[in-house]
Short mmCIF file of C-alpha atoms in Angstrom, two decimals:
data_model
loop_
_atom_site.label_atom_id
_atom_site.label_comp_id
_atom_site.label_asym_id
_atom_site.label_seq_id
_atom_site.Cartn_x
_atom_site.Cartn_y
_atom_site.Cartn_z
CA MET F 1385 8.44 -225.02 -151.70
CA ASN F 1386 9.59 -221.49 -152.47
CA VAL F 1387 10.47 -220.61 -156.04
CA HIS F 1388 13.92 -219.08 -156.32
CA PRO F 1389 13.47 -215.36 -157.13
CA GLU F 1390 16.06 -215.52 -159.92
CA PHE F 1391 13.74 -217.82 -161.84
CA LEU F 1392 11.32 -215.03 -162.78
CA ALA F 1393 13.84 -212.18 -162.54
CA LYS F 1394 15.46 -213.53 -165.71
CA ARG F 1395 12.15 -213.56 -167.60
CA ARG F 1396 10.38 -210.53 -169.03
CA LYS F 1397 6.63 -210.00 -169.17
CA PRO F 1398 5.14 -210.69 -172.60
CA ARG F 1399 3.75 -207.81 -174.62
CA PHE F 1400 0.85 -209.91 -175.92
CA LYS F 1401 -1.99 -210.26 -173.42
CA LEU F 1402 -3.33 -213.79 -173.36
CA PRO F 1403 -7.13 -214.18 -173.41
CA SER F 1404 -9.01 -215.38 -170.35
CA GLY F 1405 -8.87 -219.17 -170.22
CA ALA F 1406 -5.59 -219.36 -172.17
CA THR F 1407 -4.08 -222.83 -171.95
CA ASP F 1408 -0.47 -223.96 -171.99
CA ALA F 1409 -1.19 -227.32 -173.66
CA HIS F 1410 2.38 -228.61 -173.43
CA CYS F 1411 4.49 -228.17 -170.31
CA HIS F 1412 6.26 -230.39 -167.83
CA VAL F 1413 6.99 -230.77 -164.14
CA PHE F 1414 10.30 -232.35 -163.12
CA GLY F 1415 10.76 -233.62 -159.60
CA PRO F 1416 11.81 -232.45 -157.16
CA GLY F 1417 14.03 -235.49 -157.50
CA ASP F 1418 14.15 -236.22 -153.78
CA LYS F 1419 10.36 -236.60 -153.76
CA PHE F 1420 9.69 -237.81 -157.31
CA PRO F 1421 12.80 -239.72 -158.47
CA TYR F 1422 13.83 -239.76 -162.10
CA ALA F 1423 13.68 -243.02 -164.06
CA PRO F 1424 16.81 -245.19 -163.75
CA ASN F 1425 16.96 -245.71 -167.54
CA ARG F 1426 16.43 -242.05 -168.45
CA ARG F 1427 18.28 -240.51 -171.40
CA TYR F 1428 18.76 -237.18 -169.60
CA THR F 1429 18.53 -235.74 -166.10
CA PRO F 1430 16.80 -232.35 -165.97
CA GLU F 1431 17.10 -229.70 -163.33
CA ASP F 1432 14.17 -229.85 -160.93
CA ALA F 1433 11.18 -227.84 -162.17
CA PRO F 1434 8.42 -228.58 -159.64
CA LYS F 1435 4.76 -227.60 -159.73
CA GLU F 1436 5.38 -224.38 -157.79
CA MET F 1437 7.76 -223.17 -160.47
CA LEU F 1438 5.26 -223.94 -163.21
CA ALA F 1439 2.46 -222.13 -161.36
CA ALA F 1440 4.70 -219.07 -160.87
CA LEU F 1441 5.57 -219.01 -164.56
CA HIS F 1442 1.94 -219.25 -165.61
CA ALA F 1443 0.95 -216.42 -163.27
CA HIS F 1444 3.78 -214.34 -164.76
CA LEU F 1445 2.63 -215.02 -168.35
CA GLY F 1446 -1.13 -214.85 -167.76
CA VAL F 1447 -1.82 -218.54 -168.44
CA ASP F 1448 -5.00 -219.85 -166.78
CA ARG F 1449 -4.92 -223.59 -167.61
CA ALA F 1450 -2.32 -226.18 -168.46
CA VAL F 1451 -1.75 -229.71 -169.71
CA ILE F 1452 1.11 -231.42 -167.89
CA VAL F 1453 2.83 -233.79 -170.31
CA GLN F 1454 4.80 -236.68 -168.82
CA ALA F 1455 8.40 -236.60 -170.05
CA SER F 1456 10.65 -239.59 -170.59
CA CYS F 1457 13.00 -238.68 -167.72
CA HIS F 1458 10.23 -239.74 -165.28
CA GLY F 1459 9.36 -242.81 -167.32
CA THR F 1460 6.08 -244.53 -166.46
CA ASP F 1461 6.07 -243.13 -162.91
CA ASN F 1462 3.48 -240.39 -163.42
CA ALA F 1463 3.45 -239.31 -159.75
CA ALA F 1464 4.92 -235.80 -160.21
CA MET F 1465 2.46 -235.02 -162.99
CA LEU F 1466 -0.51 -236.35 -161.00
CA ASP F 1467 0.61 -234.40 -157.93
CA CYS F 1468 0.64 -231.19 -159.97
CA ILE F 1469 -2.87 -231.84 -161.32
CA ALA F 1470 -4.14 -232.58 -157.82
CA SER F 1471 -2.94 -229.15 -156.66
CA ASP F 1472 -5.56 -227.47 -158.90
CA PRO F 1473 -7.68 -230.07 -160.74
CA LYS F 1474 -9.94 -227.52 -162.45
CA ARG F 1475 -6.98 -225.85 -164.12
CA TYR F 1476 -4.81 -228.86 -164.95
CA ARG F 1477 -5.01 -231.98 -167.11
CA GLY F 1478 -2.33 -234.54 -167.88
CA VAL F 1479 -0.84 -236.86 -170.49
CA ALA F 1480 0.78 -240.02 -169.13
CA ILE F 1481 3.48 -242.44 -170.20
CA VAL F 1482 2.35 -246.06 -169.71
CA ASP F 1483 3.37 -249.59 -170.66
CA ASP F 1484 2.00 -253.13 -170.60
CA SER F 1485 2.16 -253.30 -166.81
CA PHE F 1486 -0.77 -250.88 -166.38
CA THR F 1487 -4.05 -252.49 -165.34
CA ASP F 1488 -7.61 -251.27 -165.82
CA ALA F 1489 -7.48 -250.02 -162.24
CA ASP F 1490 -4.30 -248.06 -163.04
CA TYR F 1491 -6.00 -246.43 -166.02
CA ASP F 1492 -9.02 -245.64 -163.86
CA ARG F 1493 -6.76 -243.89 -161.34
CA LEU F 1494 -5.06 -241.91 -164.09
CA ASP F 1495 -8.42 -240.86 -165.50
CA ALA F 1496 -9.69 -239.82 -162.07
CA GLY F 1497 -6.44 -237.89 -161.62
CA GLY F 1498 -7.06 -235.76 -164.70
CA VAL F 1499 -5.15 -237.71 -167.36
CA ARG F 1500 -6.69 -237.55 -170.82
CA GLY F 1501 -4.05 -239.14 -173.02
CA VAL F 1502 -0.91 -241.24 -173.35
CA ARG F 1503 2.36 -240.23 -174.97
CA PHE F 1504 4.86 -242.16 -177.08
CA ASN F 1505 8.31 -240.94 -178.10
CA PHE F 1506 9.69 -241.79 -181.55
CA VAL F 1507 12.51 -239.22 -181.27
CA LYS F 1508 15.95 -240.63 -181.94
CA HIS F 1509 17.82 -238.88 -179.12
CA LEU F 1510 15.22 -240.15 -176.63
CA GLY F 1511 15.64 -243.77 -177.69
CA GLY F 1512 13.79 -243.93 -181.00
CA ALA F 1513 10.58 -245.74 -181.83
CA PRO F 1514 8.78 -247.61 -179.05
CA ASP F 1515 8.01 -251.32 -179.09
CA MET F 1516 5.11 -251.25 -181.53
CA GLY F 1517 3.53 -254.26 -179.86
CA VAL F 1518 3.30 -252.28 -176.63
CA PHE F 1519 2.13 -249.24 -178.58
CA ASN F 1520 -0.74 -251.14 -180.22
CA ARG F 1521 -1.79 -252.84 -177.00
CA VAL F 1522 -1.88 -249.52 -175.13
CA ILE F 1523 -3.95 -247.97 -177.93
CA ASP F 1524 -6.44 -250.85 -177.62
CA ARG F 1525 -6.62 -250.26 -173.86
CA VAL F 1526 -7.31 -246.52 -174.01
CA LYS F 1527 -9.30 -246.04 -177.23
CA GLY F 1528 -12.65 -246.48 -175.47
CA ARG F 1529 -11.90 -244.01 -172.68
CA GLY F 1530 -12.26 -240.81 -174.68
CA TRP F 1531 -8.48 -240.34 -174.45
CA HIS F 1532 -6.01 -239.50 -177.20
CA VAL F 1533 -2.42 -240.44 -178.01
CA VAL F 1534 0.36 -237.87 -178.21
CA LEU F 1535 3.10 -238.66 -180.72
CA HIS F 1536 6.54 -237.10 -180.31
CA LEU F 1537 8.17 -237.48 -183.72
CA ASP F 1538 11.25 -236.36 -185.58
CA ALA F 1539 10.56 -234.80 -188.98
CA PRO F 1540 11.96 -237.84 -190.89
CA ASN F 1541 9.36 -240.05 -189.13
CA ILE F 1542 6.33 -238.19 -190.47
CA ILE F 1543 6.12 -239.57 -194.01
CA PRO F 1544 6.93 -243.25 -193.24
CA LEU F 1545 4.53 -243.27 -190.27
CA SER F 1546 1.69 -241.34 -191.90
CA ASP F 1547 -0.34 -244.39 -192.94
CA THR F 1548 -0.02 -245.96 -189.47
CA ILE F 1549 -0.96 -242.69 -187.78
CA ARG F 1550 -3.92 -242.08 -190.07
CA LYS F 1551 -5.39 -245.49 -189.15
CA LEU F 1552 -5.28 -244.90 -185.38
CA PRO F 1553 -8.71 -245.54 -183.82
CA LEU F 1554 -8.61 -242.50 -181.52
CA PRO F 1555 -7.60 -238.83 -181.69
CA PHE F 1556 -3.86 -238.28 -182.07
CA VAL F 1557 -1.81 -235.18 -181.25
CA ILE F 1558 1.49 -234.40 -182.98
CA ASP F 1559 3.99 -232.72 -180.64
CA HIS F 1560 6.13 -229.70 -181.52
CA MET F 1561 5.02 -229.26 -185.17
CA GLY F 1562 6.63 -232.61 -185.92
CA ARG F 1563 10.01 -230.99 -185.23
CA VAL F 1564 10.22 -229.97 -188.89
CA PRO F 1565 13.27 -227.75 -189.50
CA SER F 1566 12.34 -224.12 -190.05
CA ALA F 1567 15.20 -223.62 -192.51
CA ALA F 1568 13.61 -226.11 -194.93
CA GLY F 1569 10.59 -223.86 -195.44
CA VAL F 1570 6.89 -224.49 -195.92
CA GLU F 1571 7.24 -226.66 -199.02
CA GLN F 1572 9.39 -229.32 -197.33
CA PRO F 1573 7.86 -232.82 -197.69
CA PRO F 1574 7.54 -233.56 -193.94
CA LEU F 1575 5.50 -230.40 -193.39
CA ARG F 1576 3.33 -231.09 -196.43
CA ALA F 1577 2.73 -234.60 -195.05
CA LEU F 1578 1.82 -233.10 -191.68
CA ILE F 1579 -0.65 -230.74 -193.35
CA GLU F 1580 -2.17 -233.70 -195.18
CA LEU F 1581 -2.55 -235.50 -191.84
CA SER F 1582 -4.20 -232.42 -190.36
CA ALA F 1583 -7.14 -232.90 -192.74
CA HIS F 1584 -8.01 -236.04 -190.74
CA GLU F 1585 -10.71 -235.24 -188.18
CA ASN F 1586 -8.78 -237.11 -185.46
CA CYS F 1587 -5.57 -235.13 -186.01
CA TRP F 1588 -4.47 -232.38 -183.63
CA ILE F 1589 -1.14 -230.56 -183.88
CA LYS F 1590 0.74 -228.55 -181.28
CA VAL F 1591 2.27 -225.38 -182.68
CA CYS F 1592 4.76 -225.26 -179.85
CA GLY F 1593 8.48 -225.94 -179.92
CA ALA F 1594 9.46 -222.84 -181.93
CA GLU F 1595 12.56 -222.75 -179.73
CA ARG F 1596 13.45 -226.25 -180.97
CA ILE F 1597 13.45 -225.36 -184.66
CA ALA F 1598 14.64 -221.72 -184.57
CA MET F 1599 16.70 -219.32 -182.50
CA PRO F 1600 15.41 -216.17 -180.71
CA PRO F 1601 13.26 -214.31 -181.55
CA TYR F 1602 11.94 -217.47 -183.29
CA THR F 1603 10.45 -215.68 -186.30
CA ALA F 1604 11.90 -218.39 -188.56
CA ALA F 1605 9.38 -220.81 -187.02
CA VAL F 1606 6.39 -218.57 -187.78
CA PRO F 1607 5.69 -219.71 -191.38
CA ILE F 1608 5.70 -223.36 -190.25
CA ALA F 1609 3.32 -222.74 -187.36
CA ARG F 1610 1.06 -220.42 -189.33
CA ALA F 1611 0.69 -222.99 -192.12
CA LEU F 1612 -0.47 -225.56 -189.55
CA VAL F 1613 -2.86 -223.15 -187.85
CA GLU F 1614 -4.41 -222.20 -191.18
CA ALA F 1615 -4.72 -225.85 -192.25
CA ALA F 1616 -6.75 -226.94 -189.21
CA PRO F 1617 -7.66 -223.93 -187.04
CA SER F 1618 -10.06 -225.92 -184.85
CA ARG F 1619 -7.52 -228.67 -184.06
CA VAL F 1620 -4.33 -226.83 -183.15
CA LEU F 1621 -2.93 -226.34 -179.66
CA TRP F 1622 -0.15 -224.17 -178.23
CA GLY F 1623 2.22 -224.59 -175.31
CA THR F 1624 5.42 -223.27 -173.78
CA ASP F 1625 7.26 -226.61 -173.45
CA PHE F 1626 8.54 -225.30 -170.11
CA PRO F 1627 11.15 -226.06 -168.82
CA HIS F 1628 12.47 -226.91 -172.30
CA PRO F 1629 14.23 -230.25 -171.71
CA ASN F 1630 17.32 -230.88 -173.84
CA ALA F 1631 17.25 -227.28 -175.05
CA THR F 1632 20.03 -225.78 -177.15
CA HIS F 1633 19.67 -222.39 -175.40
CA ALA F 1634 17.82 -220.70 -172.53
CA ALA F 1635 14.39 -219.70 -173.83
CA ASP F 1636 12.31 -216.86 -172.42
CA GLU F 1637 8.66 -217.91 -172.61
CA ALA F 1638 7.63 -214.28 -173.18
CA ASP F 1639 9.25 -214.54 -176.62
CA LEU F 1640 7.06 -217.56 -177.36
CA VAL F 1641 3.91 -215.79 -176.15
CA ASP F 1642 4.72 -212.76 -178.26
CA LEU F 1643 4.82 -214.92 -181.40
CA LEU F 1644 1.14 -215.80 -181.01
CA PRO F 1645 -0.36 -212.90 -183.02
CA GLN F 1646 1.85 -213.99 -185.92
CA LEU F 1647 0.66 -217.61 -185.69
CA ALA F 1648 -3.03 -216.77 -185.33
CA ALA F 1649 -3.75 -213.37 -186.82
CA THR F 1650 -7.21 -212.53 -185.46
CA PRO F 1651 -8.65 -212.50 -181.92
CA LEU F 1652 -11.03 -215.27 -182.98
CA ALA F 1653 -8.20 -217.47 -184.25
CA GLN F 1654 -6.22 -216.76 -181.09
CA HIS F 1655 -9.19 -217.71 -178.92
CA CYS F 1656 -9.60 -220.98 -180.83
CA LEU F 1657 -5.91 -221.84 -180.47
CA LEU F 1658 -5.53 -220.87 -176.83
CA VAL F 1659 -8.96 -221.42 -175.24
CA ASP F 1660 -11.60 -223.25 -177.28
CA ASN F 1661 -9.51 -226.04 -178.79
CA PRO F 1662 -7.79 -227.20 -175.59
CA ALA F 1663 -11.07 -226.89 -173.67
CA ARG F 1664 -12.72 -229.23 -176.17
CA LEU F 1665 -9.93 -231.82 -176.17
CA TYR F 1666 -9.22 -231.77 -172.44
CA GLY F 1667 -12.64 -231.02 -170.97
CA PHE F 1668 -11.88 -227.67 -169.36
CA THR F 1669 -14.97 -225.76 -168.32
CA SER F 1670 -15.45 -222.10 -167.48
#
């Protein structure tokens, strides 16, 4: 499938040069819908953003590795994500959406296909909290596999869910900085609760989603992200969130890349965030 030339023509090259092995630890593939249909009960229908488009973007930015995160619009049909991983299994890993229907054989196939975690949405506009019975049963099924759970939360969820999250028997990853509003500053209670969680050895946090809590050039999101990076430098991840589902505006990923020296000030901190940390969590090797 050819990528439409306008796709990259509208995007500039970032000024910041990513280090070798840099990982986009949060991105998506959508469709194409005629090959990988969207879920009938989806809350939104995205424009197709197939694996070829993602690969072209990463080549444009200088990204070497990626984690393909299953989004709710594809539901528990992880086929598009698995197909992307299969196109370059050394460079790609995945995070799946599952439910009670998945058998041990299904989990084995996901693991063999490069999946290293499961994701649950608690975000209100995506349907709110999952069935916690299903959540707990899935956690019991995957906790012995060396996988983790990705939690997509709204900021108001962080404090009431902190005790439940802290007790999880496997590593957990908080998406998009917990979607804490940048305007509320670094002393806001949800961010302080997130920083407290980050002291837990099983807690990882993605300092992506600046475009969800700020407007271009996204500098308002920098204090939030920097506070999280400084709190747990060895357990933070970064990603583009391409193609930015349910976005309020068209984001240029170069703007997000160019924020990185403000989030992680030194080359060592940048290497941890972009290379070492995702390699450790997802099993990437040189």
